[in-house]
mmCIF file of C-alpha atoms in Angstrom:
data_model
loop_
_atom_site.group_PDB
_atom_site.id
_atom_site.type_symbol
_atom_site.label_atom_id
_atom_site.label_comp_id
_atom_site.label_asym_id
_atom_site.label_seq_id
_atom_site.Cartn_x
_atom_site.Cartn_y
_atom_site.Cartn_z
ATOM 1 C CA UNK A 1 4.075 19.594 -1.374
ATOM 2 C CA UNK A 2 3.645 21.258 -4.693
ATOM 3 C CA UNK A 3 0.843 23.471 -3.430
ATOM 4 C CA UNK A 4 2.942 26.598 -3.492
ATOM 5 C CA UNK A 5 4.092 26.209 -6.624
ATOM 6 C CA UNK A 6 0.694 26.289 -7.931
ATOM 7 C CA UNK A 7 -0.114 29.625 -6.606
ATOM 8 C CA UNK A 8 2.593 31.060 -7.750
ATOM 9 C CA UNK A 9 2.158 29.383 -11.404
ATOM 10 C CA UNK A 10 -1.234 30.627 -11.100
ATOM 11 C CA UNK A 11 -0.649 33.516 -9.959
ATOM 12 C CA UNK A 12 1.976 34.799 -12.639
ATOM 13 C CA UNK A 13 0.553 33.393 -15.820
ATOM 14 C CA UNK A 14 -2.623 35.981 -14.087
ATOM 15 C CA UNK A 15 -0.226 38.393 -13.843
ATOM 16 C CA UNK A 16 -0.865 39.248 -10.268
ATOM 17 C CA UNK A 17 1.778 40.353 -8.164
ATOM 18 C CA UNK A 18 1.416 39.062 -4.329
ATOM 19 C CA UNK A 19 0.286 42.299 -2.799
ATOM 20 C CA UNK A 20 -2.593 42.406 -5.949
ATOM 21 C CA UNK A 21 -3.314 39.084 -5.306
ATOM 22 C CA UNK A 22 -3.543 39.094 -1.648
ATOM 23 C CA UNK A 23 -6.427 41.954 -2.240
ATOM 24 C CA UNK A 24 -8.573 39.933 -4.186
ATOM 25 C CA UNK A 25 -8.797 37.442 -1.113
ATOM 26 C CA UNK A 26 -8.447 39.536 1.898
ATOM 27 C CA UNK A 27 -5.152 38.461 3.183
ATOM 28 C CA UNK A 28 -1.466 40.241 3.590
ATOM 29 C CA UNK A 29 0.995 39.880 1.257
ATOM 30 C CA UNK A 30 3.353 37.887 3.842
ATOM 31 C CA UNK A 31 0.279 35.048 4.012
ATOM 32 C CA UNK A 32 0.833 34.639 -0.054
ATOM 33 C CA UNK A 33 4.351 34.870 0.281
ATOM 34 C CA UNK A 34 4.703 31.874 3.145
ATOM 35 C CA UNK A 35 2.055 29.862 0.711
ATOM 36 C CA UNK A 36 4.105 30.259 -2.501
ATOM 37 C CA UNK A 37 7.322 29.266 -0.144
ATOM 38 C CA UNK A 38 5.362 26.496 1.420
ATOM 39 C CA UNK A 39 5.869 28.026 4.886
ATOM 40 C CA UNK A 40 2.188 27.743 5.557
ATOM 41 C CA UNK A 41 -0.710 26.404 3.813
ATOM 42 C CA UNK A 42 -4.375 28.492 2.988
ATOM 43 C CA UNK A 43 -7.660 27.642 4.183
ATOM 44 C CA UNK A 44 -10.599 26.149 2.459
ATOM 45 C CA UNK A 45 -12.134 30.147 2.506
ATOM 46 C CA UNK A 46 -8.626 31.976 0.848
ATOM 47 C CA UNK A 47 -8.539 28.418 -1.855
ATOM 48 C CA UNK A 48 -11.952 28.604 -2.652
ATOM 49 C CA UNK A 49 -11.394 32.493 -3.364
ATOM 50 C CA UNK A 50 -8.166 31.948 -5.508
ATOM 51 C CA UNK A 51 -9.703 29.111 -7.753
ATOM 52 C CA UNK A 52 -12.239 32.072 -8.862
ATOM 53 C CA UNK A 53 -9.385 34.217 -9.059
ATOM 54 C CA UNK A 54 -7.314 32.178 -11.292
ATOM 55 C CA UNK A 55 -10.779 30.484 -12.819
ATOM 56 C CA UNK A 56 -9.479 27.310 -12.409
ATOM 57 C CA UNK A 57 -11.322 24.408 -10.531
ATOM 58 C CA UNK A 58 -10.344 23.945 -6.497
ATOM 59 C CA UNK A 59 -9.011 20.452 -8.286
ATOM 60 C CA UNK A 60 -6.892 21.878 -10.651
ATOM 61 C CA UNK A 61 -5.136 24.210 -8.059
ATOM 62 C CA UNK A 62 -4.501 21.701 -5.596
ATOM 63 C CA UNK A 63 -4.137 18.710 -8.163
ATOM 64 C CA UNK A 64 -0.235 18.835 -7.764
ATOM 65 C CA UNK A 65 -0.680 18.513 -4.083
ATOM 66 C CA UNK A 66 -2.627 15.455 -4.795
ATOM 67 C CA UNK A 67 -1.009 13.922 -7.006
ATOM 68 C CA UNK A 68 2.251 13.800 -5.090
ATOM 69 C CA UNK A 69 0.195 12.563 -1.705
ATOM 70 C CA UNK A 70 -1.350 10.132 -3.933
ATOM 71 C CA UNK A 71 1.957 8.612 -4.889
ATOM 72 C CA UNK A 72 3.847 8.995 -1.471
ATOM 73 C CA UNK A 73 1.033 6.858 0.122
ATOM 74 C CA UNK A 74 0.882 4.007 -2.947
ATOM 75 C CA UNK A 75 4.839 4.104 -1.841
ATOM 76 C CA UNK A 76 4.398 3.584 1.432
ATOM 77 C CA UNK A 77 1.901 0.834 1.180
ATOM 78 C CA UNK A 78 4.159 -1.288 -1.393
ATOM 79 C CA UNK A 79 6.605 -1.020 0.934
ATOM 80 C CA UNK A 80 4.224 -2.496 3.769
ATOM 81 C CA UNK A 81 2.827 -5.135 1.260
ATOM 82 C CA UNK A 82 6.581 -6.163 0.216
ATOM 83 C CA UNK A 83 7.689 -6.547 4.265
ATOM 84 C CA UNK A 84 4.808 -8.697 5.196
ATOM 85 C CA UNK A 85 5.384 -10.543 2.256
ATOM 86 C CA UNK A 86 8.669 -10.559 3.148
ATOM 87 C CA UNK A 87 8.136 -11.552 7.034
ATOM 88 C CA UNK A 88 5.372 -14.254 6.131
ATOM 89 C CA UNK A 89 7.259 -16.075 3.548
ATOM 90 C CA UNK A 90 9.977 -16.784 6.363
ATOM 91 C CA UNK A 91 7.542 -17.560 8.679
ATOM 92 C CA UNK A 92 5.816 -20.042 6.266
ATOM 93 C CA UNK A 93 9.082 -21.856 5.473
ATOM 94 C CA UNK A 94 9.582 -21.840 9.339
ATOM 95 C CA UNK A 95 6.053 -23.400 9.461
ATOM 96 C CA UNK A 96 7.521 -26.378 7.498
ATOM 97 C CA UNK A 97 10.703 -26.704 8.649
ATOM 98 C CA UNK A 98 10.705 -26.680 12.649
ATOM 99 C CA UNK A 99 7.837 -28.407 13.395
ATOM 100 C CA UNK A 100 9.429 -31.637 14.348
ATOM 101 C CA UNK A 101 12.963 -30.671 15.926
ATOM 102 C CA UNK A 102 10.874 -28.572 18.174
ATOM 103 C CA UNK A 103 8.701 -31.402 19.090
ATOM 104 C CA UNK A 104 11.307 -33.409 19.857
ATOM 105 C CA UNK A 105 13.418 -31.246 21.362
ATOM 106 C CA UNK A 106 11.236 -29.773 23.731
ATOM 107 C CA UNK A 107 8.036 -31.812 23.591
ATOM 108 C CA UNK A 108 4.478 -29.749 25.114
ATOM 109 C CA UNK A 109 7.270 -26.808 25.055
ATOM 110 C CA UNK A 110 8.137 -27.056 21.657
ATOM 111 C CA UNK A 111 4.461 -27.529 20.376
ATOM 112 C CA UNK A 112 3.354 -24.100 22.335
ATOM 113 C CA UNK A 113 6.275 -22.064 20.649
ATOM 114 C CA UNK A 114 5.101 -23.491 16.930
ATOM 115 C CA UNK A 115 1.391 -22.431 17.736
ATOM 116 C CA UNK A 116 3.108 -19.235 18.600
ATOM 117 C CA UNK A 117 5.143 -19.254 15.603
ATOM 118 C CA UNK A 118 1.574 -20.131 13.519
ATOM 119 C CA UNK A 119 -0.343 -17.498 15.440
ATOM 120 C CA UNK A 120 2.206 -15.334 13.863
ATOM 121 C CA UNK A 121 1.973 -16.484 10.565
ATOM 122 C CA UNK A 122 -1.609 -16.381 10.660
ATOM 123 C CA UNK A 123 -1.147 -12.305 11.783
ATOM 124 C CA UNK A 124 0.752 -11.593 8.528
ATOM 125 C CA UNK A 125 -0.985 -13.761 6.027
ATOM 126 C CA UNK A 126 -3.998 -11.870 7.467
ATOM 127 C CA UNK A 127 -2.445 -8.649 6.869
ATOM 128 C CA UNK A 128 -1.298 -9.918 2.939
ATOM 129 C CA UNK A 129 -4.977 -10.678 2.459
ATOM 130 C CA UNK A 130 -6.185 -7.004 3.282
ATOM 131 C CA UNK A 131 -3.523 -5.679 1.008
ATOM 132 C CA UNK A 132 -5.163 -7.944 -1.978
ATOM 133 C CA UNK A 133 -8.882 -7.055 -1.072
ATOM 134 C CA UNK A 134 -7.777 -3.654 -1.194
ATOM 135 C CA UNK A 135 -6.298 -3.710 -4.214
ATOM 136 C CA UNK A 136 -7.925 -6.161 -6.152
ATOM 137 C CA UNK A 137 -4.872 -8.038 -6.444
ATOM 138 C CA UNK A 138 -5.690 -11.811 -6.424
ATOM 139 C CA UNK A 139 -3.648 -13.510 -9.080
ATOM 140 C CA UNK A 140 -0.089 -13.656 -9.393
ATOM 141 C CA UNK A 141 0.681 -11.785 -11.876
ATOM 142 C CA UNK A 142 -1.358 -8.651 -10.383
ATOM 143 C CA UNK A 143 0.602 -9.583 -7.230
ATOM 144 C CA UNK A 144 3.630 -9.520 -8.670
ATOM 145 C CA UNK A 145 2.755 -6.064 -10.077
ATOM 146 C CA UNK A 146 1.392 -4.592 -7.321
ATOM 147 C CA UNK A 147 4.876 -5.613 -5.247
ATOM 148 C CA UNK A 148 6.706 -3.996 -8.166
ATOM 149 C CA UNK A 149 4.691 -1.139 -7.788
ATOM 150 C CA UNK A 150 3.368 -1.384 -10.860
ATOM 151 C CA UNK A 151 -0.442 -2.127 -12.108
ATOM 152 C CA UNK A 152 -1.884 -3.931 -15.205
ATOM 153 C CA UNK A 153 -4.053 -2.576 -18.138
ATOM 154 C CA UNK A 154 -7.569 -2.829 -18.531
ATOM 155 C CA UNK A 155 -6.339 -6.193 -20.782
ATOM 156 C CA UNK A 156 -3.931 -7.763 -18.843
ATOM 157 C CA UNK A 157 -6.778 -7.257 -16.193
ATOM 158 C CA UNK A 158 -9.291 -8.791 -17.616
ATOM 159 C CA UNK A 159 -7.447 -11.681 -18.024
ATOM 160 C CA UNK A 160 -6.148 -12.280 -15.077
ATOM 161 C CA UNK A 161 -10.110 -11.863 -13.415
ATOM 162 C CA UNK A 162 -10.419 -14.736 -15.900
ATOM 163 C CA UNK A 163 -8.043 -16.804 -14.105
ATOM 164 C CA UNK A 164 -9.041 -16.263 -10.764
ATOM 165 C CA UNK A 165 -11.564 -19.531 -10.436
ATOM 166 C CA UNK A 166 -8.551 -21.660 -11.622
ATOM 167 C CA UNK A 167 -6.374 -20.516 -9.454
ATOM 168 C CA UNK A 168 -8.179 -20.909 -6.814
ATOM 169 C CA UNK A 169 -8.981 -23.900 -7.471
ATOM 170 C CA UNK A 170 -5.817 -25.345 -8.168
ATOM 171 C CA UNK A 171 -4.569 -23.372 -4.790
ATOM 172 C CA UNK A 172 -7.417 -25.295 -3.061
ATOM 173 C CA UNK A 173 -5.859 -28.763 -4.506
ATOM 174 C CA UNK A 174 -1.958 -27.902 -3.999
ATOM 175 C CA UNK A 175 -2.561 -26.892 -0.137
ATOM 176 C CA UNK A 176 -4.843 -29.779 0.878
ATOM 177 C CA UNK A 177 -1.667 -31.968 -0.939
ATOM 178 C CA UNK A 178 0.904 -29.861 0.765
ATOM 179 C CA UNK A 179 -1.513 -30.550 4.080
ATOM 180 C CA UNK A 180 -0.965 -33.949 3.102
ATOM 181 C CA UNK A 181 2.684 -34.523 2.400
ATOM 182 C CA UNK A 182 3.480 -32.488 5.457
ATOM 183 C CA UNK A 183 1.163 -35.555 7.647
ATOM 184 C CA UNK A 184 2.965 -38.008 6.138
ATOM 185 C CA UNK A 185 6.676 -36.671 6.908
ATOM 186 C CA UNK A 186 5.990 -35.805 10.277
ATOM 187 C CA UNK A 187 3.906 -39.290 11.032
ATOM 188 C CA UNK A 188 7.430 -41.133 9.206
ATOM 189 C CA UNK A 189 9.827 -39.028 11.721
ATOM 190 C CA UNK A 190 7.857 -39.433 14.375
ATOM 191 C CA UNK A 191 8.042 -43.225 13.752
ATOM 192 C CA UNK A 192 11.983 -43.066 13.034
ATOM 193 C CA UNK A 193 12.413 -41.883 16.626
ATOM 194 C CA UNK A 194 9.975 -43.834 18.701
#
């Protein structure tokens, strides 16, 4: 957290020393000492009393605080996005591959564990879609950008909203002929070994 550093930038370009600081809101000179070290943090009162001290906003004093949460959590939640991307794109390759050898293998069996698997699959790719509602991230070049944790200009934006009907619709198209070729394979194998 940066927080301590602020006070004490603060602080010094006021040229305050602790113990005159710690006077103009009420607290020891230990309390500003453990905030500038980061030991501690100040409550909404002693903040509110050093942004009129420093006359700077509450924003401004706390901004690198912020700015550095900010960032750790966008981290954290590219890293989530990239797993389940990660965990579903297995699972949707698994969703191709095994549905016939476990059929065959283990009949009623084998048909419970692929609903299993697809109950799975369905978990993630449910997961992947809250990620893109809540980040406006629908085409794939904004997905590809938000996995890279990067984002797009106000352009490169623009145009990609532009795209979103046609890729949907082509998305529509490709998965009801996916749907398709998948039927067909598995009706052929089925017939190979009956």
């Amino acid at each position: 957290m940066e927080l301590g550093k602020q006070i004490k930038k603060y602080r010094t370009e006021a040229n305050l020393s602790q113990e005159g600081l710690a006077d103009k809101i009420f607290v020891s000179r230990q309390t500003i000492s453990n905030w500038e070290n980061d030991k501690n943090y100040p409550d909404i009162k002693s903040l509110v009393l050093m942004s009129e001290v420093f006359q700077v906003s509450l924003d401004h004093l706390i901004k690198g605080d912020l700015e550095k949460m900010k960032k750790e959590i966008d981290s954290q939640e590219y890293a989530k996005f990239q797993k389940d991307s990660a965990v579903f794109t297995v699972l949707f390759i698994a969703l191709l591959i095994v549905p016939v050898p476990l059929v065959m293998l283990w009949k009623w069996v084998g048909m419970a564990l692929y609903l299993c698997l697809f109950g799975i699959g369905m978990y993630f790719a449910v997961r992947i879609e809250r990620y893109k509602k809540k980040y406006d991230i629908q085409t794939y070049k904004e997905i590809v950008a938000f996995a890279n944790g990067k984002s797009l200009d106000e352009i490169e934006k623009a145009r990609e909203e532009g795209k979103r009907p046609y890729q949907k619709a082509f998305l529509a198209v490709g998965s009801a002929v996916l749907v398709v070729v998948i039927a067909l394979v598995l009706v052929a194998v089925m017939k190979l070994f009956s």
